[in-house]
Amino acid sequence: MTDRPKDKAALAQRIRDTEMDGAPDQMRAAFSHLFAPLPDVLTETIAGVPCGMFGEGPPILWLHGGGLVLGSPETHALAAGYVAQATGRQVIVPDYPKAPEHKWPAQPDAAQAVLEALGCVPVVGDSVGGQLALIMWMRRPDLVQRLVLMSPNTDRTGLSETRKRDADLMNDHEGDESFARMALGDYDPTDPEVSPATADLTGLPPTMILACGAEILLDDSLIFARRAALAGAEVDLRVWPGLWHLFPLWPDLIPEGRAALDAAAHYITEVSPSSPARA
C-alpha cells in the first residue's frame, strides 16, 4: 500500500515524481497515485451512471475533473467527503464515461442524466468538471441552483495568457490540449460547450470561482468571472497565491485547500440576498 504524503511539501514531491504519460490506463493509474491510498467509496447507480455517494441529506452534484480522461469518485473522495461534512448534505460524484473510449458528448450527457434524476441542486465542478457544470446550466438552467467552479476550463479560443506558462505542478498546456483532442476530437473552440466563456451568460445563477495564482488555467477563471459579471451575474471569485491546479482536492495536506472547500461549503449553504431562498 502506498503511504499518504505527510504534508504539502511531500505531496508536491510526489506530483513531481509521477509521470503522467503513456496509454490512458497508465495515466489513470498515475493520477490515482497522487491521491493514494484511495478509500473505498459507497456507490449507487443514478440514471444508469455509477456515482460515488458521500454523506447524507439534500444532494449536491459534483462533476470531477481529469481532462475527461482521468479521475473518479475515489480520487475526489477526500474533497467531496469534506464538503459533505461541512454542509450536512450528500455529495454525489458521477463516474461519467471517460475518453478516449467514450467520445464527446458522452460525458455531459451522463452528467445531465444524473442532474435530471436529482432535480434542482447546487452543482460543483473542478477543472474540466467546471466546464461540465457550466454545460449543465446551459442545458438545464432550471435545475442548477448555484455553481461552485474550482479552476474551471472555460476558454479554448486563445484568450488565456496563463496557459502558456509552466509554473503549474499539476497541469500544462500541451497536456490539457492533448486531453481535449482525445475527448473532443476536431473541436470548434467557439462552441459554448467547449468554451463556456463564449456563451451568453445572462441568467447565470450565483457562482463562486476558486483558483490559484500559479496554475495555467488562472485566466480561464478570470476571463469567465469578468464576462459573467458583465452579464449581470453574482460572482464570488477567490484566488490563492502560488499553489497548483486542483489544490482543494487535498484538504488534509493543503491548508489553502481546506479554506477553499470551507468557502465552497459556506457558499452552497448560504442564501444570497440577491437570490430567492433555496431548498
PDB file of N, CA and C in Angstrom, residues 215-266:
ATOM      1  N   GLU A 215      -1.487  28.494 -11.460  1.00  0.00           N
ATOM      2  CA  GLU A 215      -1.973  27.475 -12.392  1.00  0.00           C
ATOM      3  C   GLU A 215      -2.150  28.038 -13.797  1.00  0.00           C
ATOM      4  N   ILE A 216      -2.067  27.144 -14.789  1.00  0.00           N
ATOM      5  CA  ILE A 216      -2.191  27.608 -16.167  1.00  0.00           C
ATOM      6  C   ILE A 216      -3.617  28.026 -16.500  1.00  0.00           C
ATOM      7  N   LEU A 217      -4.597  27.548 -15.760  1.00  0.00           N
ATOM      8  CA  LEU A 217      -5.988  27.899 -16.045  1.00  0.00           C
ATOM      9  C   LEU A 217      -6.458  29.133 -15.282  1.00  0.00           C
ATOM     10  N   LEU A 218      -5.537  29.899 -14.697  1.00  0.00           N
ATOM     11  CA  LEU A 218      -5.955  31.090 -13.962  1.00  0.00           C
ATOM     12  C   LEU A 218      -6.754  32.029 -14.856  1.00  0.00           C
ATOM     13  N   ASP A 219      -6.281  32.282 -16.058  1.00  0.00           N
ATOM     14  CA  ASP A 219      -7.016  33.187 -16.945  1.00  0.00           C
ATOM     15  C   ASP A 219      -8.396  32.638 -17.291  1.00  0.00           C
ATOM     16  N   ASP A 220      -8.551  31.318 -17.352  1.00  0.00           N
ATOM     17  CA  ASP A 220      -9.884  30.767 -17.604  1.00  0.00           C
ATOM     18  C   ASP A 220     -10.860  31.227 -16.537  1.00  0.00           C
ATOM     19  N   SER A 221     -10.400  31.289 -15.283  1.00  0.00           N
ATOM     20  CA  SER A 221     -11.250  31.779 -14.201  1.00  0.00           C
ATOM     21  C   SER A 221     -11.480  33.278 -14.315  1.00  0.00           C
ATOM     22  N   LEU A 222     -10.415  34.032 -14.577  1.00  0.00           N
ATOM     23  CA  LEU A 222     -10.530  35.493 -14.617  1.00  0.00           C
ATOM     24  C   LEU A 222     -11.388  35.948 -15.789  1.00  0.00           C
ATOM     25  N   ILE A 223     -11.173  35.366 -16.959  1.00  0.00           N
ATOM     26  CA  ILE A 223     -11.959  35.739 -18.139  1.00  0.00           C
ATOM     27  C   ILE A 223     -13.433  35.427 -17.923  1.00  0.00           C
ATOM     28  N   PHE A 224     -13.697  34.229 -17.384  1.00  0.00           N
ATOM     29  CA  PHE A 224     -15.101  33.856 -17.166  1.00  0.00           C
ATOM     30  C   PHE A 224     -15.742  34.757 -16.120  1.00  0.00           C
ATOM     31  N   ALA A 225     -15.041  35.046 -15.027  1.00  0.00           N
ATOM     32  CA  ALA A 225     -15.610  35.890 -13.974  1.00  0.00           C
ATOM     33  C   ALA A 225     -15.968  37.268 -14.518  1.00  0.00           C
ATOM     34  N   ARG A 226     -15.097  37.831 -15.335  1.00  0.00           N
ATOM     35  CA  ARG A 226     -15.364  39.155 -15.911  1.00  0.00           C
ATOM     36  C   ARG A 226     -16.598  39.113 -16.798  1.00  0.00           C
ATOM     37  N   ARG A 227     -16.680  38.124 -17.674  1.00  0.00           N
ATOM     38  CA  ARG A 227     -17.810  38.051 -18.598  1.00  0.00           C
ATOM     39  C   ARG A 227     -19.115  37.766 -17.859  1.00  0.00           C
ATOM     40  N   ALA A 228     -19.035  36.945 -16.820  1.00  0.00           N
ATOM     41  CA  ALA A 228     -20.233  36.682 -16.027  1.00  0.00           C
ATOM     42  C   ALA A 228     -20.698  37.944 -15.313  1.00  0.00           C
ATOM     43  N   ALA A 229     -19.754  38.687 -14.748  1.00  0.00           N
ATOM     44  CA  ALA A 229     -20.118  39.921 -14.050  1.00  0.00           C
ATOM     45  C   ALA A 229     -20.721  40.938 -15.019  1.00  0.00           C
ATOM     46  N   LEU A 230     -20.159  41.045 -16.218  1.00  0.00           N
ATOM     47  CA  LEU A 230     -20.696  41.971 -17.204  1.00  0.00           C
ATOM     48  C   LEU A 230     -22.092  41.563 -17.658  1.00  0.00           C
ATOM     49  N   ALA A 231     -22.386  40.247 -17.547  1.00  0.00           N
ATOM     50  CA  ALA A 231     -23.722  39.761 -17.900  1.00  0.00           C
ATOM     51  C   ALA A 231     -24.719  39.920 -16.757  1.00  0.00           C
ATOM     52  N   GLY A 232     -24.250  40.464 -15.630  1.00  0.00           N
ATOM     53  CA  GLY A 232     -25.142  40.716 -14.512  1.00  0.00           C
ATOM     54  C   GLY A 232     -25.205  39.627 -13.476  1.00  0.00           C
ATOM     55  N   ALA A 233     -24.290  38.666 -13.551  1.00  0.00           N
ATOM     56  CA  ALA A 233     -24.319  37.558 -12.602  1.00  0.00           C
ATOM     57  C   ALA A 233     -23.688  37.948 -11.267  1.00  0.00           C
ATOM     58  N   GLU A 234     -24.127  37.266 -10.222  1.00  0.00           N
ATOM     59  CA  GLU A 234     -23.467  37.357  -8.919  1.00  0.00           C
ATOM     60  C   GLU A 234     -22.271  36.413  -8.941  1.00  0.00           C
ATOM     61  N   VAL A 235     -21.062  36.960  -8.806  1.00  0.00           N
ATOM     62  CA  VAL A 235     -19.841  36.164  -8.904  1.00  0.00           C
ATOM     63  C   VAL A 235     -18.971  36.417  -7.680  1.00  0.00           C
ATOM     64  N   ASP A 236     -18.536  35.348  -7.050  1.00  0.00           N
ATOM     65  CA  ASP A 236     -17.591  35.407  -5.942  1.00  0.00           C
ATOM     66  C   ASP A 236     -16.310  34.726  -6.426  1.00  0.00           C
ATOM     67  N   LEU A 237     -15.282  35.504  -6.731  1.00  0.00           N
ATOM     68  CA  LEU A 237     -14.018  34.985  -7.249  1.00  0.00           C
ATOM     69  C   LEU A 237     -12.963  35.053  -6.151  1.00  0.00           C
ATOM     70  N   ARG A 238     -12.277  33.932  -5.898  1.00  0.00           N
ATOM     71  CA  ARG A 238     -11.209  33.895  -4.898  1.00  0.00           C
ATOM     72  C   ARG A 238      -9.993  33.208  -5.487  1.00  0.00           C
ATOM     73  N   VAL A 239      -8.854  33.876  -5.380  1.00  0.00           N
ATOM     74  CA  VAL A 239      -7.611  33.350  -5.939  1.00  0.00           C
ATOM     75  C   VAL A 239      -6.578  33.272  -4.829  1.00  0.00           C
ATOM     76  N   TRP A 240      -6.051  32.069  -4.581  1.00  0.00           N
ATOM     77  CA  TRP A 240      -4.986  31.872  -3.617  1.00  0.00           C
ATOM     78  C   TRP A 240      -3.634  32.002  -4.320  1.00  0.00           C
ATOM     79  N   PRO A 241      -2.688  32.732  -3.760  1.00  0.00           N
ATOM     80  CA  PRO A 241      -1.393  32.880  -4.429  1.00  0.00           C
ATOM     81  C   PRO A 241      -0.626  31.567  -4.476  1.00  0.00           C
ATOM     82  N   GLY A 242       0.192  31.415  -5.526  1.00  0.00           N
ATOM     83  CA  GLY A 242       1.014  30.216  -5.660  1.00  0.00           C
ATOM     84  C   GLY A 242       0.166  28.978  -5.877  1.00  0.00           C
ATOM     85  N   LEU A 243       0.595  27.869  -5.245  1.00  0.00           N
ATOM     86  CA  LEU A 243      -0.105  26.584  -5.286  1.00  0.00           C
ATOM     87  C   LEU A 243      -0.139  25.997  -6.693  1.00  0.00           C
ATOM     88  N   TRP A 244      -1.051  25.034  -6.905  1.00  0.00           N
ATOM     89  CA  TRP A 244      -1.133  24.365  -8.195  1.00  0.00           C
ATOM     90  C   TRP A 244      -2.570  23.929  -8.459  1.00  0.00           C
ATOM     91  N   HIS A 245      -2.832  23.595  -9.717  1.00  0.00           N
ATOM     92  CA  HIS A 245      -4.159  23.198 -10.179  1.00  0.00           C
ATOM     93  C   HIS A 245      -4.711  22.061  -9.305  1.00  0.00           C
ATOM     94  N   LEU A 246      -6.000  22.175  -8.966  1.00  0.00           N
ATOM     95  CA  LEU A 246      -6.734  21.171  -8.188  1.00  0.00           C
ATOM     96  C   LEU A 246      -6.314  21.113  -6.718  1.00  0.00           C
ATOM     97  N   PHE A 247      -5.701  22.168  -6.212  1.00  0.00           N
ATOM     98  CA  PHE A 247      -5.222  22.145  -4.822  1.00  0.00           C
ATOM     99  C   PHE A 247      -6.302  21.840  -3.798  1.00  0.00           C
ATOM    100  N   PRO A 248      -7.607  22.142  -4.022  1.00  0.00           N
ATOM    101  CA  PRO A 248      -8.593  21.796  -2.991  1.00  0.00           C
ATOM    102  C   PRO A 248      -8.824  20.298  -2.817  1.00  0.00           C
ATOM    103  N   LEU A 249      -8.284  19.473  -3.711  1.00  0.00           N
ATOM    104  CA  LEU A 249      -8.559  18.038  -3.617  1.00  0.00           C
ATOM    105  C   LEU A 249      -7.757  17.347  -2.520  1.00  0.00           C
ATOM    106  N   TRP A 250      -6.835  18.080  -1.862  1.00  0.00           N
ATOM    107  CA  TRP A 250      -6.054  17.511  -0.757  1.00  0.00           C
ATOM    108  C   TRP A 250      -6.274  18.335   0.517  1.00  0.00           C
ATOM    109  N   PRO A 251      -7.493  18.356   1.043  1.00  0.00           N
ATOM    110  CA  PRO A 251      -7.737  19.205   2.220  1.00  0.00           C
ATOM    111  C   PRO A 251      -6.981  18.757   3.460  1.00  0.00           C
ATOM    112  N   ASP A 252      -6.548  17.489   3.496  1.00  0.00           N
ATOM    113  CA  ASP A 252      -5.801  17.014   4.657  1.00  0.00           C
ATOM    114  C   ASP A 252      -4.345  17.471   4.629  1.00  0.00           C
ATOM    115  N   LEU A 253      -3.849  17.881   3.460  1.00  0.00           N
ATOM    116  CA  LEU A 253      -2.431  18.234   3.318  1.00  0.00           C
ATOM    117  C   LEU A 253      -2.191  19.702   2.975  1.00  0.00           C
ATOM    118  N   ILE A 254      -3.182  20.367   2.412  1.00  0.00           N
ATOM    119  CA  ILE A 254      -3.000  21.747   1.951  1.00  0.00           C
ATOM    120  C   ILE A 254      -3.981  22.647   2.710  1.00  0.00           C
ATOM    121  N   PRO A 255      -3.486  23.474   3.634  1.00  0.00           N
ATOM    122  CA  PRO A 255      -4.398  24.339   4.392  1.00  0.00           C
ATOM    123  C   PRO A 255      -5.257  25.230   3.495  1.00  0.00           C
ATOM    124  N   GLU A 256      -4.670  25.729   2.414  1.00  0.00           N
ATOM    125  CA  GLU A 256      -5.440  26.569   1.496  1.00  0.00           C
ATOM    126  C   GLU A 256      -6.549  25.762   0.811  1.00  0.00           C
ATOM    127  N   GLY A 257      -6.299  24.461   0.622  1.00  0.00           N
ATOM    128  CA  GLY A 257      -7.343  23.595   0.075  1.00  0.00           C
ATOM    129  C   GLY A 257      -8.520  23.481   1.024  1.00  0.00           C
ATOM    130  N   ARG A 258      -8.224  23.350   2.320  1.00  0.00           N
ATOM    131  CA  ARG A 258      -9.314  23.333   3.313  1.00  0.00           C
ATOM    132  C   ARG A 258     -10.073  24.649   3.286  1.00  0.00           C
ATOM    133  N   ALA A 259      -9.347  25.759   3.203  1.00  0.00           N
ATOM    134  CA  ALA A 259     -10.000  27.067   3.174  1.00  0.00           C
ATOM    135  C   ALA A 259     -10.901  27.197   1.942  1.00  0.00           C
ATOM    136  N   ALA A 260     -10.434  26.690   0.809  1.00  0.00           N
ATOM    137  CA  ALA A 260     -11.243  26.756  -0.408  1.00  0.00           C
ATOM    138  C   ALA A 260     -12.520  25.935  -0.257  1.00  0.00           C
ATOM    139  N   LEU A 261     -12.407  24.738   0.297  1.00  0.00           N
ATOM    140  CA  LEU A 261     -13.592  23.896   0.473  1.00  0.00           C
ATOM    141  C   LEU A 261     -14.532  24.466   1.531  1.00  0.00           C
ATOM    142  N   ASP A 262     -13.978  25.087   2.575  1.00  0.00           N
ATOM    143  CA  ASP A 262     -14.829  25.759   3.559  1.00  0.00           C
ATOM    144  C   ASP A 262     -15.627  26.886   2.903  1.00  0.00           C
ATOM    145  N   ALA A 263     -14.945  27.656   2.036  1.00  0.00           N
ATOM    146  CA  ALA A 263     -15.628  28.729   1.316  1.00  0.00           C
ATOM    147  C   ALA A 263     -16.719  28.165   0.416  1.00  0.00           C
ATOM    148  N   ALA A 264     -16.409  27.065  -0.266  1.00  0.00           N
ATOM    149  CA  ALA A 264     -17.404  26.430  -1.132  1.00  0.00           C
ATOM    150  C   ALA A 264     -18.604  25.948  -0.330  1.00  0.00           C
ATOM    151  N   ALA A 265     -18.348  25.306   0.800  1.00  0.00           N
ATOM    152  CA  ALA A 265     -19.435  24.791   1.626  1.00  0.00           C
ATOM    153  C   ALA A 265     -20.325  25.921   2.123  1.00  0.00           C
ATOM    154  N   HIS A 266     -19.703  27.010   2.550  1.00  0.00           N
ATOM    155  CA  HIS A 266     -20.497  28.153   3.023  1.00  0.00           C
ATOM    156  C   HIS A 266     -21.327  28.726   1.884  1.00  0.00           C
TER     157      HIS A 266
END
